[in-house]
Short mmCIF file of C-alpha atoms in Angstrom, two decimals:
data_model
loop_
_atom_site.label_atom_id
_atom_site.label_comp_id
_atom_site.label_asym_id
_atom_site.label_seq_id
_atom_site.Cartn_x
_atom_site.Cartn_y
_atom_site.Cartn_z
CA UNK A 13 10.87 9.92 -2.60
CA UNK A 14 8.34 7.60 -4.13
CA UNK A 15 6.81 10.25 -6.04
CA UNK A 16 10.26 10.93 -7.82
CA UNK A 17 10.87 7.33 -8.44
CA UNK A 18 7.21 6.92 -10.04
CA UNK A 19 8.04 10.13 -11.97
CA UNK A 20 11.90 8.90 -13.06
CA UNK A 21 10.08 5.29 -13.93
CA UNK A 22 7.92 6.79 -16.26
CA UNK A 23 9.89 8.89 -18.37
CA UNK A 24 11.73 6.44 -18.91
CA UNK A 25 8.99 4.24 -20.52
CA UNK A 26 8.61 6.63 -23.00
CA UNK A 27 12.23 7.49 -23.30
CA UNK A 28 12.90 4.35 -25.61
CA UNK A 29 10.57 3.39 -28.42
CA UNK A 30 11.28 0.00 -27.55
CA UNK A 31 10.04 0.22 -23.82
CA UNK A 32 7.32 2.54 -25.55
CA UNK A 33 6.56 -0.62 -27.46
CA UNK A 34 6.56 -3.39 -24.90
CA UNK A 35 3.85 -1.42 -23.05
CA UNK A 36 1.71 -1.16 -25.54
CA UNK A 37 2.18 -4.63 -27.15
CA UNK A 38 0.17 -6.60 -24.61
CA UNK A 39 -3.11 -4.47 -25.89
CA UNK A 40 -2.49 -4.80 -29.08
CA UNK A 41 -2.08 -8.20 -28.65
CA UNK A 42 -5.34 -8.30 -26.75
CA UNK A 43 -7.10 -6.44 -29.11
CA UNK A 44 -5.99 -8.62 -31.96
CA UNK A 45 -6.40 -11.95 -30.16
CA UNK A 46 -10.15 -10.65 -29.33
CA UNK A 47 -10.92 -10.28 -33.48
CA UNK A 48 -9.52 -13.49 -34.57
CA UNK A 49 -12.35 -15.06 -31.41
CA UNK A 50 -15.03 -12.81 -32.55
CA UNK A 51 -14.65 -13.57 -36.46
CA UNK A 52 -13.98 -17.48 -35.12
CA UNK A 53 -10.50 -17.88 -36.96
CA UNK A 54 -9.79 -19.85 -34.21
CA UNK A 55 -11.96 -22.27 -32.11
CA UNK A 56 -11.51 -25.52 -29.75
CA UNK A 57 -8.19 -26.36 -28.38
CA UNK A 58 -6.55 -23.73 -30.79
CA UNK A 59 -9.07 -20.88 -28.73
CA UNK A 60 -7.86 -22.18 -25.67
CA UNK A 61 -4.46 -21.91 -26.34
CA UNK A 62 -4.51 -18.59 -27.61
CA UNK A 63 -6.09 -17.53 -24.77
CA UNK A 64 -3.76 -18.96 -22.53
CA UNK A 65 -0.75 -17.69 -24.50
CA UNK A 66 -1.93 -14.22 -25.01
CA UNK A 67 -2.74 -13.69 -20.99
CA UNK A 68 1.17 -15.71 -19.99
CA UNK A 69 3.27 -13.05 -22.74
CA UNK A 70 2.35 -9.99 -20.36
CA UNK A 71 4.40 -11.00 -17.93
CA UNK A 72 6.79 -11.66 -20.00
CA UNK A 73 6.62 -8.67 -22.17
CA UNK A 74 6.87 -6.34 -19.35
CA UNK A 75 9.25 -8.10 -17.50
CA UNK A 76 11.76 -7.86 -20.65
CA UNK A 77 10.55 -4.06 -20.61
CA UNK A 78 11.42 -4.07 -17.04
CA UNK A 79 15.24 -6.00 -17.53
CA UNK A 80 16.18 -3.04 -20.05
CA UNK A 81 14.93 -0.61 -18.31
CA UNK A 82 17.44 -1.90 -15.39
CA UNK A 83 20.38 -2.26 -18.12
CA UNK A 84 20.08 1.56 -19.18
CA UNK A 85 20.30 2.34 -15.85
CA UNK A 86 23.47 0.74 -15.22
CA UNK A 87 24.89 1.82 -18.40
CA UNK A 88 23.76 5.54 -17.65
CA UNK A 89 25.32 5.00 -13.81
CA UNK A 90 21.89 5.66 -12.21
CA UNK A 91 22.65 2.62 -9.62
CA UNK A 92 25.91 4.32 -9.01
CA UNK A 93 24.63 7.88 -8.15
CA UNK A 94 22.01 5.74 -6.23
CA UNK A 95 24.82 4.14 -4.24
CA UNK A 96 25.84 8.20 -2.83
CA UNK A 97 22.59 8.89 -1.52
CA UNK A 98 20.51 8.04 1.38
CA UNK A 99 17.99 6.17 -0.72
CA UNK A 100 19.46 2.34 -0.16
CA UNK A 101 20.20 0.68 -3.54
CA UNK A 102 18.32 -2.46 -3.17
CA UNK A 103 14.76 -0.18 -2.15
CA UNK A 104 15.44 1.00 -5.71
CA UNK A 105 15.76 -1.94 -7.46
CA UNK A 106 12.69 -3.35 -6.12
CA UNK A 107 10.76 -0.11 -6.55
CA UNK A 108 11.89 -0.82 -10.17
CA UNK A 109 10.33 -4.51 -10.00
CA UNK A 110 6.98 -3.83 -7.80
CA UNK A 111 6.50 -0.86 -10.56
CA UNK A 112 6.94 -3.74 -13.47
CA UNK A 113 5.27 -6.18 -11.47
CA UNK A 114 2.26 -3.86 -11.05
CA UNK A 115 2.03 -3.12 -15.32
CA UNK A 116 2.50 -6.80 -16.05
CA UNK A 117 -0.78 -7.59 -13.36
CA UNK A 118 -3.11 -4.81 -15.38
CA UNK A 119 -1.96 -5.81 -18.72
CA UNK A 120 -2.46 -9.64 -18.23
CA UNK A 121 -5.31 -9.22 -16.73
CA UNK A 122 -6.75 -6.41 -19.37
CA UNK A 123 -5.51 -9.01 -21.77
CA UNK A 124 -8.09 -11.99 -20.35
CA UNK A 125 -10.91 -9.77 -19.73
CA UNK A 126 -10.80 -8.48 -22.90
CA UNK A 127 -10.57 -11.08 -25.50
CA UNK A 128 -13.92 -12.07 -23.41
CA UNK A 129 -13.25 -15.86 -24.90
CA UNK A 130 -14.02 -17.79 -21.88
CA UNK A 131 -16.63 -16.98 -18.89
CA UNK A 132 -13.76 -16.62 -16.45
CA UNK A 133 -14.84 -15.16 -13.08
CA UNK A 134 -13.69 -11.77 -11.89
CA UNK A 135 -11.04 -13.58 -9.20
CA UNK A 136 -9.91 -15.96 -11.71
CA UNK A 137 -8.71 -13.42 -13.82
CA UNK A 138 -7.26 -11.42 -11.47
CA UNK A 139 -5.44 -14.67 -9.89
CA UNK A 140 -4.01 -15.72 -13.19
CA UNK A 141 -3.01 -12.18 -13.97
CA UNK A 142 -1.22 -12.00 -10.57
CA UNK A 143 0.23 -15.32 -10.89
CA UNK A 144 1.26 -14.89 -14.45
CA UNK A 145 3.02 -11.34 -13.82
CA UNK A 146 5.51 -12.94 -11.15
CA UNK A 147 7.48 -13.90 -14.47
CA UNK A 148 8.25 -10.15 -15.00
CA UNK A 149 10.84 -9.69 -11.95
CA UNK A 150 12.28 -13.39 -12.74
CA UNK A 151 13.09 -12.65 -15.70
CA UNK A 152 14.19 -9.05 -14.75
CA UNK A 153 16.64 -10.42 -12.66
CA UNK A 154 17.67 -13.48 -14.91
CA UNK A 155 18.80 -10.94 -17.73
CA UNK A 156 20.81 -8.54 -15.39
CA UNK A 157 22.49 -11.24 -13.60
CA UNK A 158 23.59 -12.76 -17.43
CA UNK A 159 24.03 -9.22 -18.89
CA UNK A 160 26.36 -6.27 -18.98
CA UNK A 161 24.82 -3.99 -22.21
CA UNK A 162 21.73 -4.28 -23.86
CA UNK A 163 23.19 -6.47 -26.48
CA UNK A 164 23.76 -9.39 -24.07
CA UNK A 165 20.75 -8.59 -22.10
CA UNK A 166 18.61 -8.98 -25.65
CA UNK A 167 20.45 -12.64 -26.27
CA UNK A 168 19.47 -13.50 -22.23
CA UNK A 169 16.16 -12.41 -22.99
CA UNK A 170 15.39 -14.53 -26.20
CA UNK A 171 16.94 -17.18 -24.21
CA UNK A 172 14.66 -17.17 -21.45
CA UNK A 173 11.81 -16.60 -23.56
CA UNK A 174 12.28 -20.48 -24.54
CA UNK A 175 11.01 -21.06 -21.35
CA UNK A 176 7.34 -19.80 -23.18
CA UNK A 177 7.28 -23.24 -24.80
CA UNK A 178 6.78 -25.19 -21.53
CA UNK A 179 3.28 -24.24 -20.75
CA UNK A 180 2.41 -24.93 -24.44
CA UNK A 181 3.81 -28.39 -24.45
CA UNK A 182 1.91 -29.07 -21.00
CA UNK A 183 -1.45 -28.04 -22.05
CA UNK A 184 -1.30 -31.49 -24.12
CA UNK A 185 -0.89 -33.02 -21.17
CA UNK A 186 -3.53 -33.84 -18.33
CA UNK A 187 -1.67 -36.52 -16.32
CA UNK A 188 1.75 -36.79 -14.28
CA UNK A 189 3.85 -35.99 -17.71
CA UNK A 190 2.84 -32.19 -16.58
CA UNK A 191 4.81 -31.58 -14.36
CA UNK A 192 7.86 -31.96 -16.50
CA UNK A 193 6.74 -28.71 -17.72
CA UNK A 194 6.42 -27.39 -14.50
CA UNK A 195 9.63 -25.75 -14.51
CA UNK A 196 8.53 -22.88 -16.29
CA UNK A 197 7.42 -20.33 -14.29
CA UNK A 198 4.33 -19.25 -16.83
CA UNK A 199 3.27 -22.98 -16.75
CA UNK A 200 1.47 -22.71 -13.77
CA UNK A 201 -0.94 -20.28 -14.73
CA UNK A 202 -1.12 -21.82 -18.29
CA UNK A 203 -2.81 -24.80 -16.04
CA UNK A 204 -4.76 -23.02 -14.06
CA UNK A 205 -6.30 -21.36 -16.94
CA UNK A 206 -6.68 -24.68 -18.45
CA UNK A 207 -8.60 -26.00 -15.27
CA UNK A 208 -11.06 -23.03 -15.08
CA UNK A 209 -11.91 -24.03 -18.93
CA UNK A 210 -12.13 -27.39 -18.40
CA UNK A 211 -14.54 -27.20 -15.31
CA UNK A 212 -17.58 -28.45 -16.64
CA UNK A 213 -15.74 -31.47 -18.31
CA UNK A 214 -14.11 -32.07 -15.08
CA UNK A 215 -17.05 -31.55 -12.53
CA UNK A 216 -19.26 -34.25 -15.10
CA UNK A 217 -16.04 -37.01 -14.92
CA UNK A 218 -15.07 -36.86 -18.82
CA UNK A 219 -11.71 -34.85 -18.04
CA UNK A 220 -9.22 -35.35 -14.98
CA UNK A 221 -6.51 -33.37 -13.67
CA UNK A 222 -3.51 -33.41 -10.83
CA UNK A 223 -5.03 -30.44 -9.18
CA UNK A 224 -8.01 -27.84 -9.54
CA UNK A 225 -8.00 -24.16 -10.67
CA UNK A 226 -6.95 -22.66 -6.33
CA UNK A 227 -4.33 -25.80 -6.31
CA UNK A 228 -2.73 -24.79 -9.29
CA UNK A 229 -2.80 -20.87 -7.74
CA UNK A 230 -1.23 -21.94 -4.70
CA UNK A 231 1.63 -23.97 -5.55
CA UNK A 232 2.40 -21.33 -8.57
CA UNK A 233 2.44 -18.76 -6.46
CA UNK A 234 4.84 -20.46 -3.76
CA UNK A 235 6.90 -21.62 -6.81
CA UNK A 236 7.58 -18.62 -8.71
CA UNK A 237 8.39 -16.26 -5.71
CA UNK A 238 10.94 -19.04 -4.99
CA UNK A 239 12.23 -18.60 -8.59
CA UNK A 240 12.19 -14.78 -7.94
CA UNK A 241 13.92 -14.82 -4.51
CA UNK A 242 16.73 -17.02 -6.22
CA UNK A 243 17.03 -15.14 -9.41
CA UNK A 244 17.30 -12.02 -6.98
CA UNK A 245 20.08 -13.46 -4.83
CA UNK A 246 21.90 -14.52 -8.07
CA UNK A 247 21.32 -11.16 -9.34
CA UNK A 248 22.75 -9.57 -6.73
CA UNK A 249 25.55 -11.29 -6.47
CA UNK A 250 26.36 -10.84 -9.95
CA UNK A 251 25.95 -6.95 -9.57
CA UNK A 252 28.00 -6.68 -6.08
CA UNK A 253 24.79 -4.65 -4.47
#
């Protein structure tokens, strides 16, 4: 059964050019955010923020992949045919988020490793990238439970992509005024990223923050599976499962 779920998952990535796309965009992105470090077109605060931008859109990215790819099937009346058989219908929809959930993790973290623009440690990287990837089933759910055809589910998506701007506004911000931002699911490993490059700073007394790199892991973590558990009831009340 898992084996023909893995199999069904995958041709449908390259099914659509525009799943086909949203795979590969996080790499490209990589690749292009590592030449504009290594030539120095961008340096300081600017580096950091790329950095921090181009590790939080893989979660994103594949979690948009991951809300269309749950739209076609309800337009092609997978979840229906689902519904006849003994495989339960909910197993299937999260077999459909773990498999996102698991892309999102190796892109993101592909995505920090790669650019190589901070000395980030092996676990911090793979924390951020497993933090950061929790967006892709919130916002998998967020788009199905607004959605009915690929048309809405594109206008939900650009919608909660807004939510991208949070983390951006909060890296300006050290003190309490961060947590306004805190909303945002990607804003928590925006911050912990910021931490982890602000270390040294910190550790020699020029630079304070609310909470260091694991605090910043801890409470994201407990915050965005909150955010995914409530999008997911929401979702499936929307969708009658």
């Amino acid at each position: 059964m898992f084996a023909t779920m893995l199999k069904f998952e995958l041709k449908n990535i390259f099914r659509e050019k525009m799943t086909m796309i949203m795979v590969f965009y996080p790499f490209v992105l990589g690749t292009i955010g590592r030449l504009l470090i290594h030539y120095e077109v961008v340096s300081g605060e600017a580096l950091q923020l790329t950095v921090i931008l181009i590790a939080l859109l893989a979660g994103f990215a594949f979690g948009a992949m991951g809300a269309f790819s749950l739209l076609d099937d309800r337009d092609d009346q997978v979840l229906s045919s689902i519904e006849i058989t003994p495989v339960p219908l909910e197993w299937y929809v999260w077999f459909k988020v773990m498999f996102t959930y698991v892309l999102a993790v190796f892109a993101g973290f592909f995505m920090i490793w790669f650019t190589g623009a901070m000395e980030f440690t092996f676990v911090q990287i793979l924390l951020v990238a497993l933090l950061s990837a929790l967006q892709a089933p919130f916002v998998m759910f967020i788009v199905n439970a607004f959605s009915s055809n690929k048309v809405e589910g594109f206008m939900t998506m650009k919608a909660s992509g807004f939510l991208l701007i949070f983390p951006v506004a909060g890296f300006f911000f050290l003190d309490a005024i961060e947590w306004i931002f805190a909303v945002a699911p990607a804003s928590w490993p925006a911050k912990a990223m910021q931490y982890a490059m602000l270390e040294p700073a910190i550790e020699a007394g020029f630079v304070e923050m609310n909470l260091n790199f694991y605090g910043y892991v801890g409470l994201g973590f407990a915050y965005n599976l909150v955010l995914v558990v409530l999008s997911y009831l929401f979702f499936k009340k929307k969708n009658f499962l």
